[in-house]
Short mmCIF file of C-alpha atoms and ligand atoms in Angstrom, two decimals:
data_model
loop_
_atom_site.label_atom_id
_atom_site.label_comp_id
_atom_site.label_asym_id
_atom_site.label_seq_id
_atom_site.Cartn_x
_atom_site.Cartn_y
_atom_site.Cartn_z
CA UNK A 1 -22.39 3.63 -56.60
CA UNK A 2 -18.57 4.20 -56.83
CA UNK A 3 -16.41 1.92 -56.08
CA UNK A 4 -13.53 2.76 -53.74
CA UNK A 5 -10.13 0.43 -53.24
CA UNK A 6 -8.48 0.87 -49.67
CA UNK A 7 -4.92 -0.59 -50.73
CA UNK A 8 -2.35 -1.48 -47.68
CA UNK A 9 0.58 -3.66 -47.07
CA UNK A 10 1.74 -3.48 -43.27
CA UNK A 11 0.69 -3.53 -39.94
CA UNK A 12 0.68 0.28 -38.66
CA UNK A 13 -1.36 0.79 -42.56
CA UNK A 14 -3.29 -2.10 -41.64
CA UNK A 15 -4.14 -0.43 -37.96
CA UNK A 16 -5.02 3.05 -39.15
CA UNK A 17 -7.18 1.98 -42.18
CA UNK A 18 -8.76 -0.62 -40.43
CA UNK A 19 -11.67 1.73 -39.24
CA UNK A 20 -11.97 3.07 -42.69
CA UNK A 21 -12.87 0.08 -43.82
CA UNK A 22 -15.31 -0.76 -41.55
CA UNK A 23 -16.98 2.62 -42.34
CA UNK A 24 -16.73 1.81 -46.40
CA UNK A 25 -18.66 -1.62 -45.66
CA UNK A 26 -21.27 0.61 -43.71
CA UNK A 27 -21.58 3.56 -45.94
CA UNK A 28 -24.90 3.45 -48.61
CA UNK A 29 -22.92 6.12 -51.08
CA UNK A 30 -19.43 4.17 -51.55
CA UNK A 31 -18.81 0.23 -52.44
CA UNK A 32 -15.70 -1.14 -51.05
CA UNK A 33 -13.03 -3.13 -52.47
CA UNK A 34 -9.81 -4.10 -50.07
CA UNK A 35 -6.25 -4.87 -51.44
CA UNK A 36 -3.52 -5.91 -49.59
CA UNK A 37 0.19 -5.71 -51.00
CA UNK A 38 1.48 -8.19 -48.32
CA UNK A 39 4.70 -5.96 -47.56
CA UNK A 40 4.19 -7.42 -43.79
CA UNK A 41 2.86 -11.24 -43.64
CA UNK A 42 1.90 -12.29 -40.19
CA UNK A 43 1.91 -8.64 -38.84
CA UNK A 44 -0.84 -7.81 -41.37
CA UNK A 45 -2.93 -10.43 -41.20
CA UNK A 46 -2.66 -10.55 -37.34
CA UNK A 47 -5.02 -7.11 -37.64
CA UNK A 48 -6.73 -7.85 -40.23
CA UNK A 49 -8.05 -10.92 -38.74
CA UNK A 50 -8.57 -8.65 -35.63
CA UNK A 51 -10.44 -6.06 -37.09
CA UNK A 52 -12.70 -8.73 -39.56
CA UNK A 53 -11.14 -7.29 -42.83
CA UNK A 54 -10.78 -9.97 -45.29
CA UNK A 55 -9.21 -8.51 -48.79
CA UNK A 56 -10.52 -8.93 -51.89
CA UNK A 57 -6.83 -8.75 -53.43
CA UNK A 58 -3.74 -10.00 -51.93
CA UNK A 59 -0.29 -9.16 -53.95
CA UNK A 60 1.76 -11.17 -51.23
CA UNK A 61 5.22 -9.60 -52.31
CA UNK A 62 6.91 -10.08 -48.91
CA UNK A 63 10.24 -11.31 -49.21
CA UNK A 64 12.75 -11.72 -46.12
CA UNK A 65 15.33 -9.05 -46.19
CA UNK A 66 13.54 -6.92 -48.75
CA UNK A 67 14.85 -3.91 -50.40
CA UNK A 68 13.10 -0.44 -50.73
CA UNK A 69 13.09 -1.41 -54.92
CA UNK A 70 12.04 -4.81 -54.77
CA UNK A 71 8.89 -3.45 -52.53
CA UNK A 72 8.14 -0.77 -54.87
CA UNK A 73 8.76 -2.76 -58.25
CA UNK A 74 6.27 -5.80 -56.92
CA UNK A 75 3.09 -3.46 -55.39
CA UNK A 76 3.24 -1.45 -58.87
CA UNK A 77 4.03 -4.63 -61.47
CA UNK A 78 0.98 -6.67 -58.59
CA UNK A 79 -1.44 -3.34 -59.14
CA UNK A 80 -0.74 -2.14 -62.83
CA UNK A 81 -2.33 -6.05 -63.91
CA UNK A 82 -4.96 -5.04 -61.18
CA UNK A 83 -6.07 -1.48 -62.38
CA UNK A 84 -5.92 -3.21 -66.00
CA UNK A 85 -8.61 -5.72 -65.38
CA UNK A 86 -10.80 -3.53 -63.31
CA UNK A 87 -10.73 0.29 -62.57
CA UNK A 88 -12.02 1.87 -59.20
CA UNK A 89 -12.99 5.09 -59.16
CA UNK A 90 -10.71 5.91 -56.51
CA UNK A 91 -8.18 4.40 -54.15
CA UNK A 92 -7.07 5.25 -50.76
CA UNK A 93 -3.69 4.80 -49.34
CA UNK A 94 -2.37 5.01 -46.12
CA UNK A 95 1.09 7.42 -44.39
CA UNK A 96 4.35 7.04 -45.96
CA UNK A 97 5.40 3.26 -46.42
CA UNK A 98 6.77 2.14 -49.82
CA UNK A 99 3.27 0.29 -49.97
CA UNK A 100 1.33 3.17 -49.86
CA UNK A 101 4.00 5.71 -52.14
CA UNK A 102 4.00 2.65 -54.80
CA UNK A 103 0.12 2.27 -54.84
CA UNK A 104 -0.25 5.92 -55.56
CA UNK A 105 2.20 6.16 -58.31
CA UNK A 106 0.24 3.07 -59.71
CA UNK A 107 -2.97 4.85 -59.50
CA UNK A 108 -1.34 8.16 -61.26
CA UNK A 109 -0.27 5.98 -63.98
CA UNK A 110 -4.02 4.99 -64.66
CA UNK A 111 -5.84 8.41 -63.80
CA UNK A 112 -7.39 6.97 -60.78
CA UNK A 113 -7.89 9.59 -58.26
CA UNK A 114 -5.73 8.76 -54.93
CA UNK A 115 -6.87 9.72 -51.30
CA UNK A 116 -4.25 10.44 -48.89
CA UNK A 117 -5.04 9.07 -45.38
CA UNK A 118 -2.33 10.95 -42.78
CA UNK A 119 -1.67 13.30 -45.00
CA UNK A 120 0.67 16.52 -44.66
CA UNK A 121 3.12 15.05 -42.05
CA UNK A 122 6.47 16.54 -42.12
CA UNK A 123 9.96 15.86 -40.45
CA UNK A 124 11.63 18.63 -42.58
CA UNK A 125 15.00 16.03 -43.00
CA UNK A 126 14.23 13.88 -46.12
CA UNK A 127 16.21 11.31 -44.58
CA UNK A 128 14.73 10.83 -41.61
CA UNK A 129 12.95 9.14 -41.07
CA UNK A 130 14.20 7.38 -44.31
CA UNK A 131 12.35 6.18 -46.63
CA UNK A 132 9.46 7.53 -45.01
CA UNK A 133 9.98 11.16 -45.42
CA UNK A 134 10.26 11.20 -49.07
CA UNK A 135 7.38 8.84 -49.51
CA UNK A 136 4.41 10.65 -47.93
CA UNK A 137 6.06 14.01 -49.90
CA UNK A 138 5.48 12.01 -53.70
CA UNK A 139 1.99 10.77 -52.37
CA UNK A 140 0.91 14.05 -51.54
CA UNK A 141 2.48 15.30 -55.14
CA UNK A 142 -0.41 13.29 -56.84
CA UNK A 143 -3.44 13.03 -54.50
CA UNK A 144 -6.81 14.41 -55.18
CA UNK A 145 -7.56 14.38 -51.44
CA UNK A 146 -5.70 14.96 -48.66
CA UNK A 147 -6.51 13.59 -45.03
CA UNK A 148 -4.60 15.22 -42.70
CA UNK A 149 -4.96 14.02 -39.50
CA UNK A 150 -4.42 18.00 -37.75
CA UNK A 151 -4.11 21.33 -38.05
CA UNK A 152 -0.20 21.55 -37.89
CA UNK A 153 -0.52 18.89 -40.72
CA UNK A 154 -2.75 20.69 -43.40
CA UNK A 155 -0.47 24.15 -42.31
CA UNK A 156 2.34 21.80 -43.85
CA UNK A 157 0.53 20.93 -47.40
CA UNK A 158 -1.35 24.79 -47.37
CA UNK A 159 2.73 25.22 -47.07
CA UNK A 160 3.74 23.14 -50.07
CA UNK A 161 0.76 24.72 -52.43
CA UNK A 162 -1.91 22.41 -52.29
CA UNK A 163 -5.08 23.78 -52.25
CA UNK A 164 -7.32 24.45 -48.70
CA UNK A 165 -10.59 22.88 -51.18
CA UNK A 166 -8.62 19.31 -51.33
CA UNK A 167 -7.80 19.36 -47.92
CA UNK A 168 -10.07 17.87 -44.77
CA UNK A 169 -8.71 17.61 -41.27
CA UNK A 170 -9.85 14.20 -40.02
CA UNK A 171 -8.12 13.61 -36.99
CA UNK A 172 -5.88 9.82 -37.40
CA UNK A 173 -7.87 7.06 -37.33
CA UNK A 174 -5.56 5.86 -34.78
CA UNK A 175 -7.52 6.85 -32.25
CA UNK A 176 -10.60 5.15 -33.71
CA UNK A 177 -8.96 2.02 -33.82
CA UNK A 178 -6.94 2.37 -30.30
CA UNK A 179 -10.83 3.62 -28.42
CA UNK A 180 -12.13 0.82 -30.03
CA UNK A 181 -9.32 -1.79 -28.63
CA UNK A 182 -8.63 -0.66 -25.39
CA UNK A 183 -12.03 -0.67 -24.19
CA UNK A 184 -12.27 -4.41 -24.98
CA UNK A 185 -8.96 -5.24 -22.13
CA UNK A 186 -7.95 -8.28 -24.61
CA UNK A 187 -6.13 -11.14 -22.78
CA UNK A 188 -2.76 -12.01 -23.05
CA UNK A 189 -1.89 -15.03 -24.90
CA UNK A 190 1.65 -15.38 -23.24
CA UNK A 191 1.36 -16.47 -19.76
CA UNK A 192 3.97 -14.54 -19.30
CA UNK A 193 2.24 -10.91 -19.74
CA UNK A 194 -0.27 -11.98 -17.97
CA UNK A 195 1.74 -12.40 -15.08
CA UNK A 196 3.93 -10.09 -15.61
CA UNK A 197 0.45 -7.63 -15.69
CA UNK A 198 -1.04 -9.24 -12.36
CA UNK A 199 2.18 -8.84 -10.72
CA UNK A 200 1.92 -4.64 -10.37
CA UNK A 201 5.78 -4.44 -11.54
CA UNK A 202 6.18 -0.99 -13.04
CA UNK A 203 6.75 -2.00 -16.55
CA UNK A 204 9.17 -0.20 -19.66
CA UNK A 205 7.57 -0.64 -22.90
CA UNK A 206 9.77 -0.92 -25.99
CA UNK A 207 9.36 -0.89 -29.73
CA UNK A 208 11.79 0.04 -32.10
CA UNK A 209 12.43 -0.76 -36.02
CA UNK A 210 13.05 2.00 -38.59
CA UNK A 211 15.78 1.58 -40.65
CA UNK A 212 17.76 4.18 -40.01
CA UNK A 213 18.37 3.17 -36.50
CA UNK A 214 19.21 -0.46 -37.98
CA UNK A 215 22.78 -1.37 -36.90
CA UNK A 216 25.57 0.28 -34.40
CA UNK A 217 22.35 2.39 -33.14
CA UNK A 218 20.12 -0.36 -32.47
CA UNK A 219 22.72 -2.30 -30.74
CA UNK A 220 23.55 0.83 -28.42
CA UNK A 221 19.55 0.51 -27.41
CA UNK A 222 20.54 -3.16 -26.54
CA UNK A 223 23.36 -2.17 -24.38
CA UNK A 224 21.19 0.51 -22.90
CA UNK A 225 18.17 -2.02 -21.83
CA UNK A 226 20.56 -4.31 -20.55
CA UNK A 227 22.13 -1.19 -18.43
CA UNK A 228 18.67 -0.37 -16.93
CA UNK A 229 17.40 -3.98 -16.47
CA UNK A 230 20.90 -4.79 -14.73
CA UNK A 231 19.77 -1.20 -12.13
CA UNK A 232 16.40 -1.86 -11.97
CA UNK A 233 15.74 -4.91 -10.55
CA UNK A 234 12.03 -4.00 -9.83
CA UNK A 235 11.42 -2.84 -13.36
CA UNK A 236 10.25 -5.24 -16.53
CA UNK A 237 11.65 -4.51 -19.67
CA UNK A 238 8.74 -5.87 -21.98
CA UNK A 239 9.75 -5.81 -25.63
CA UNK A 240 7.58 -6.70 -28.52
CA UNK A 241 9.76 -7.38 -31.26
CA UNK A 242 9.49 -6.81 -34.72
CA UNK A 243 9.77 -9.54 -37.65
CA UNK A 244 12.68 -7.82 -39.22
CA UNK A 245 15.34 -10.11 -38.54
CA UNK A 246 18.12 -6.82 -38.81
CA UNK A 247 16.05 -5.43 -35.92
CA UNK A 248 16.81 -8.68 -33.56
CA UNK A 249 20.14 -9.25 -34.81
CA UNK A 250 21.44 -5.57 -33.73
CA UNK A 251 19.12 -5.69 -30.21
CA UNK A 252 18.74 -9.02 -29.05
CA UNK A 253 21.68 -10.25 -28.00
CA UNK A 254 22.76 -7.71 -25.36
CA UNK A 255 19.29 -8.91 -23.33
CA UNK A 256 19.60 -12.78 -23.09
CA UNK A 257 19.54 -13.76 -20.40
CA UNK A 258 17.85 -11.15 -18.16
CA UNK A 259 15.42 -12.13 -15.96
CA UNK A 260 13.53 -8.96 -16.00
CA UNK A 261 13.22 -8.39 -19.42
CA UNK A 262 10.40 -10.34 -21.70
CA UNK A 263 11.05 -10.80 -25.03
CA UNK A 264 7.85 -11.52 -27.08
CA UNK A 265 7.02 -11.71 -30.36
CA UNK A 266 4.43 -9.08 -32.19
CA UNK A 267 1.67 -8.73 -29.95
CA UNK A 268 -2.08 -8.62 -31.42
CA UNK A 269 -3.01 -5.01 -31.54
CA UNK A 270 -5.93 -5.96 -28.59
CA UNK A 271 -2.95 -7.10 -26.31
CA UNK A 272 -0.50 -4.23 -27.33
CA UNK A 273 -3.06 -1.96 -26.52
CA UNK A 274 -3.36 -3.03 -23.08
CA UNK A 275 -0.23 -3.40 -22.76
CA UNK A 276 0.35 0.38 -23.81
CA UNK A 277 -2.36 0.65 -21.03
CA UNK A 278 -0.76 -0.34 -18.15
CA UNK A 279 3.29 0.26 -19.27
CA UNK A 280 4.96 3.10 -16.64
CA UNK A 281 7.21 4.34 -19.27
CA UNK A 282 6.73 3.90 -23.51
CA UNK A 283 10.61 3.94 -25.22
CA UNK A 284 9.66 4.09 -28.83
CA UNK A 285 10.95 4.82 -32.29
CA UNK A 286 7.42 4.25 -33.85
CA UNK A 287 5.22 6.66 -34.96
CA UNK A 288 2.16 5.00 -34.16
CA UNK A 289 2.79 4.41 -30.73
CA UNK A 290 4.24 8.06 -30.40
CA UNK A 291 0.14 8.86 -31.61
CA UNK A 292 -1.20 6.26 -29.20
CA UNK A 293 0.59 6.67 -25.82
CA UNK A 294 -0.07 10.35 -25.22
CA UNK A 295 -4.17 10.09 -25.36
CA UNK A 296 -3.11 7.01 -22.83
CA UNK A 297 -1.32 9.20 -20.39
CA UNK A 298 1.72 7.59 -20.66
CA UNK A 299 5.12 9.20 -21.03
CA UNK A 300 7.13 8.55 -24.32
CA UNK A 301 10.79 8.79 -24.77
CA UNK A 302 11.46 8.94 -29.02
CA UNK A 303 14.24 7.08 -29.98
CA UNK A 304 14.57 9.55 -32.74
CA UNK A 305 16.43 12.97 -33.83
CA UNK A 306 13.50 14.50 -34.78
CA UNK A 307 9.59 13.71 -35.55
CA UNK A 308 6.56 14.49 -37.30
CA UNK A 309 4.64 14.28 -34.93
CA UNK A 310 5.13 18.21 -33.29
CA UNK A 311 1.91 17.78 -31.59
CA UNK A 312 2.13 15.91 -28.20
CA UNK A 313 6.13 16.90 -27.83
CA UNK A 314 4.66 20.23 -27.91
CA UNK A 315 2.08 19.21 -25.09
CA UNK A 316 4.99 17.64 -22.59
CA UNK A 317 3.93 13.69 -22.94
CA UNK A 318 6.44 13.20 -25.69
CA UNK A 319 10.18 14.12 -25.62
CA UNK A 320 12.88 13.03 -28.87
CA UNK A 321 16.10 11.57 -26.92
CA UNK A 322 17.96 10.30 -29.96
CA UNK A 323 20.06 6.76 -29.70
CA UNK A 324 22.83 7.53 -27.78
CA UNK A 325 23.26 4.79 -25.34
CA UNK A 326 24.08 6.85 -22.30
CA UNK A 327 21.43 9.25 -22.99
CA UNK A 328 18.78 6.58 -22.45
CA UNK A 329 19.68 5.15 -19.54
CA UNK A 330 19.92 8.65 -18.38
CA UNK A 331 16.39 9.72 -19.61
CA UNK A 332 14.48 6.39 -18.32
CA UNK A 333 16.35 6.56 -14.98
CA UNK A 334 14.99 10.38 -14.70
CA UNK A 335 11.74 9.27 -15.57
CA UNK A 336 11.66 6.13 -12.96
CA UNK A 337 13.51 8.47 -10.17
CA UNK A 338 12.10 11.91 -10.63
CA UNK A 339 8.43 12.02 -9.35
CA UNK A 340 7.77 16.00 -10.25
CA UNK A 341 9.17 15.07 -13.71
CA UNK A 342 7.58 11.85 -14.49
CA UNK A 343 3.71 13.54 -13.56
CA UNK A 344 4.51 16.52 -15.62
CA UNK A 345 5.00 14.10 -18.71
CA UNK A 346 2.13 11.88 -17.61
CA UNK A 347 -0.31 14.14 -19.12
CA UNK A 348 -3.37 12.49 -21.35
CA UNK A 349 -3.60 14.40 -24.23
CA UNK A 350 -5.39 14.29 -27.51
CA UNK A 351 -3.97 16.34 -30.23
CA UNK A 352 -4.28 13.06 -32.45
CA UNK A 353 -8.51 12.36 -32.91
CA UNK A 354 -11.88 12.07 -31.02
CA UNK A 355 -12.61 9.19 -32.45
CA UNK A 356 -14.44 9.77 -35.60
CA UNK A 357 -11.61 10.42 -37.76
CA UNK A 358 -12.74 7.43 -40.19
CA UNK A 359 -16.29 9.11 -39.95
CA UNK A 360 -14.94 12.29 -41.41
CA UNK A 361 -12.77 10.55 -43.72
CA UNK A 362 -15.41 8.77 -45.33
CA UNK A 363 -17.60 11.79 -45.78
CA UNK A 364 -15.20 13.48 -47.13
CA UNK A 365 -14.38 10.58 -49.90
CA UNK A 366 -18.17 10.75 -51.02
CA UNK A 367 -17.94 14.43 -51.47
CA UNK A 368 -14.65 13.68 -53.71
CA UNK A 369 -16.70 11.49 -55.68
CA UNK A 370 -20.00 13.95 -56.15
CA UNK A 371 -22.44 11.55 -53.72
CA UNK A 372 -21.67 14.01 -50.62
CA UNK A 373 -21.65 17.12 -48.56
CA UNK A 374 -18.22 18.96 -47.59
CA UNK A 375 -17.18 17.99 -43.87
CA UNK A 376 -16.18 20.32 -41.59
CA UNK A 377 -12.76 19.84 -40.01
CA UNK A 378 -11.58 18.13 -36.87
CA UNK A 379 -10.83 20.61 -33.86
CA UNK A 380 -7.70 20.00 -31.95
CA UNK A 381 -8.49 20.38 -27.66
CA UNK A 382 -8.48 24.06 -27.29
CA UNK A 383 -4.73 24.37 -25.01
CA UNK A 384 -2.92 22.76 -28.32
CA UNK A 385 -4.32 26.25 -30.29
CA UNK A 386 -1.63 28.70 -30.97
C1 UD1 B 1 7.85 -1.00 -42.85
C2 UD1 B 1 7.72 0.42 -43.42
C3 UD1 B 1 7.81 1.44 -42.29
C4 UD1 B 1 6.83 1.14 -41.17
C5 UD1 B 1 7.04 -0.30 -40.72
C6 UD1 B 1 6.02 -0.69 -39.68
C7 UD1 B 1 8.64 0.90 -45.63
C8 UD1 B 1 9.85 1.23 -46.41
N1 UD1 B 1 8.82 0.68 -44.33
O1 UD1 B 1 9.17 -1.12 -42.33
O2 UD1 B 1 7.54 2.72 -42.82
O3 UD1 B 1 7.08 2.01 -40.12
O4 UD1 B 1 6.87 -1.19 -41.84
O5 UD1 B 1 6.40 -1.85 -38.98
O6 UD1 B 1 7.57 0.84 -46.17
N2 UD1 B 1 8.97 -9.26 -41.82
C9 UD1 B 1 8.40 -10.51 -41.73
N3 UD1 B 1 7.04 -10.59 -41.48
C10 UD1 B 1 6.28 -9.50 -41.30
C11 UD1 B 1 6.85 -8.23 -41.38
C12 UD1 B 1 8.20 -8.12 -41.65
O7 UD1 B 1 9.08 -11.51 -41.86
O8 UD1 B 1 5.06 -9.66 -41.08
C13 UD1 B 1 10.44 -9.12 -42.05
C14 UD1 B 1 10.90 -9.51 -43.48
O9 UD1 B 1 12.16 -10.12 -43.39
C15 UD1 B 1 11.01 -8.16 -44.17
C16 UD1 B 1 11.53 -7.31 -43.02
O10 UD1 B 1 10.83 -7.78 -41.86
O11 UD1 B 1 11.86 -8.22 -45.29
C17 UD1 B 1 11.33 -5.81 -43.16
O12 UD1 B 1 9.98 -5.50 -43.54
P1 UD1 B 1 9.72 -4.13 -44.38
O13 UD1 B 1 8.25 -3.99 -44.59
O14 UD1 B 1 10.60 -4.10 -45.56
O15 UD1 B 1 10.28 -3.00 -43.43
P2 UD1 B 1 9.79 -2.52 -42.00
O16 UD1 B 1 11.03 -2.18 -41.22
O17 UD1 B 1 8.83 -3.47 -41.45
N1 UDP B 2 1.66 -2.65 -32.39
C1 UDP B 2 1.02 -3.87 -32.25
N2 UDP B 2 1.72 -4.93 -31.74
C2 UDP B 2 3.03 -4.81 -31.36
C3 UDP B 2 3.67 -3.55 -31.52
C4 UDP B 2 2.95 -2.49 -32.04
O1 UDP B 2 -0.16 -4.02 -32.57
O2 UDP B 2 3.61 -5.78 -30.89
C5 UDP B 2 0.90 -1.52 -32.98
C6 UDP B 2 0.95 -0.20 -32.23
O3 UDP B 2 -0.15 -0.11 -31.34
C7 UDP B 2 0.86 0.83 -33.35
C8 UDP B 2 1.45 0.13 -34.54
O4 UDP B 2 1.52 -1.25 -34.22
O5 UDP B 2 -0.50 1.13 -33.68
C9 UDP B 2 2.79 0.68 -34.83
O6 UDP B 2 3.42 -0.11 -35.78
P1 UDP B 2 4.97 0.02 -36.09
O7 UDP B 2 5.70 0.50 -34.89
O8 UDP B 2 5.36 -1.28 -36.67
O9 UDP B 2 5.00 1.08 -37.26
P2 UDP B 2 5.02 2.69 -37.31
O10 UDP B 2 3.86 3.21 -36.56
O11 UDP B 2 6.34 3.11 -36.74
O12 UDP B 2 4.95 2.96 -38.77
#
């Protein structure tokens, strides 16, 4: 039977391959090996504990403050002594972090076929989002297979010359894993969700990280959550933060202090979800959660210039409002204020998955490896069509 390595380092990776894995240790045509880089530490192994994935491998290059080079020179020197002692016949890596770019170049390097999983997305800027841009375009430069999660992403590689036969639209196994999670209504484990969810308070859910909002930008979000706490007394600010100790230098400070806003630190992906669930208003610069919120109905304003993710802006649930400080407060306070507005953003929509993306996914990595039929592709919900 082949033998197929699933190689991630951080949490959204961790997330989205998660219900690959868990098809791999079900499937009779494909063994599965699991290696972890450790880019993320306690945000990785919070879901893999989660989701029951315990790797085989662990690299555990995390260092605090890391650099883009020191990320990519540890995964490839951690897999190169790897792919010497023991050859799979294929890996499978994950979006567009330096973990996933690093393990494919690694693979390359010892004729290993590489699956793409989230393949084809495309800002069009190559520096934003940075380094994430440039990373999925090398992975999909050297993979044998290409997972694109929709339409609009295999138009992009058809686009770039790779060929319709190594393509498969899955769908994102995003919406495996969030289907899977949300049903479940995990419980809080600060006391302080829990009463913040019991007490019906329309809540503001925030998340923000990439790097090239790091700095003046992120500290203008500070000033702006602080504006709109400070106006809406009624409102709760709830903000998971990230590890990344840049991220809670530049936003933190601006919030202490405020009574209505709740600090916590990276929430299981159970609690998130149901968080997601019952948030009012998502204020995001991540792409998972800009994949996540929209099949929950929720609105999402996109702390970002631009995205990747055409799909749900193009549907109404998602709008891109940059980083300006002004223009937030100005965008949530529409949202909170504006009833016609807020219900014609409110829309549940699924451009992203059905559910079966990992399904798919895994078929289509046996028929890679001669022990399996073609799939056919995932159908986006007929009014996203053009
Ligand atoms: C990385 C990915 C980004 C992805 C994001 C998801 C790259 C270049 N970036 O960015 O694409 O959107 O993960 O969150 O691959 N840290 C910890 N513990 C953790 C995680 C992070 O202490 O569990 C701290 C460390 O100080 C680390 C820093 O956060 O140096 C930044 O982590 P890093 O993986 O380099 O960048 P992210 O911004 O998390
Ligand atoms: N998430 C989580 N706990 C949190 C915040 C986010 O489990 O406290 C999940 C979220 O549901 C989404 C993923 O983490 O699936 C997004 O990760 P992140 O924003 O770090 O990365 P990105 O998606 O931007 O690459």
């Amino acid at each position: 039977m082949p033998t197929v390595m699933s190689i991630f380092g951080t949490r959204p990776e961790a997330i989205k391959m998660a219900p690959i894995v868990g098809a791999l240790k079900r499937s009779h045509a494909l063994d599965s090996v699991v290696t972890v880089t450790g880019q993320h530490r306690e945000m990785l192994d919070q879901v893999n504990e989660l989701f029951d994935v315990v790797p085989d491998y662990d690299l555990n290059i995390l260092e605090q403050r890391q650099s883009l080079s020191g990320i990519m020179t540890r995964t490839m020197d951690g897999l190169e002594k790897l792919f010497t002692a023991s050859k799979p016949d294929a890996v499978i890596v994950q979006g567009d972090t330096t973990t996933s770019t690093a393990a494919a170049i690694a693979a390359f390097y010892h004729g290993i076929p590489i699956v793409h999983v989230e393949a084809g997305l495309r800002s069009g800027n190559l520096l934003s989002p940075f380094p994430e841009e440039a990373n999925r375009k090398l992975t999909s430069q050297l993979a044998s297979l290409h997972l694109a999660p929709t339409s609009e992403s295999r138009s992009n590689l058809v686009a770039e010359g790779v060929s319709s036969s190594a393509i498969v639209v899955t769908g994102n196994t995003v919406i495996d894993a969030l289907l899977d999670s949300v049903g479940k209504q995990a419980s809080f484990s600060d006391p302080r969700l829990e009463a913040v969810a019991e007490s019906g308070r329309r809540i503001l859910l925030v998340t923000t990280h990439r790097r090239e909002n790091q700095g003046n930008a992120m500290q203008g979000v500070g000033r702006a959550l602080a504006r709109i706490a400070d106006r809406e007394r009624d409102l709760v600010i709830v903000l998971p933060a990230h590890k990344n100790p840049v991220v809670r230098e530049a936003l933190l400070p601006a919030l202490s202090g405020k009574a209505n806003v709740l600090v916590t630190e990276p929430l299981g992906y159970g609690e998130f979800t149901r968080l997601l669930s019952i948030a009012h208003i998502v204020l995001t610069d991540s792409g998972g959660v800009q994949e996540e919120a929209p099949s929950l109905g929720k609105p999402v304003l996109v702390m970002r210039e631009n995205t990747e993710r055409p799909e749900a802006v193009e549907a109404g649930t998602v709008k891109l409002i940059g980083t300006d400080e002004n223009t937030i407060v100005e965008e949530v306070n529409i949202l909170l204020h504006d009833e016609d507005h807020f219900a014609r953003m409110a829309n549940a929509v699924n451009p992203y998955g059905d559910g079966k993306a990992a399904e798919r996914s895994i078929a289509a990595i046996a028929h890679l490896l001669n022990v399996g039929d073609r799939v056919a592709d995932f159908e986006p919900a007929p009014y996203l069509r053009r």
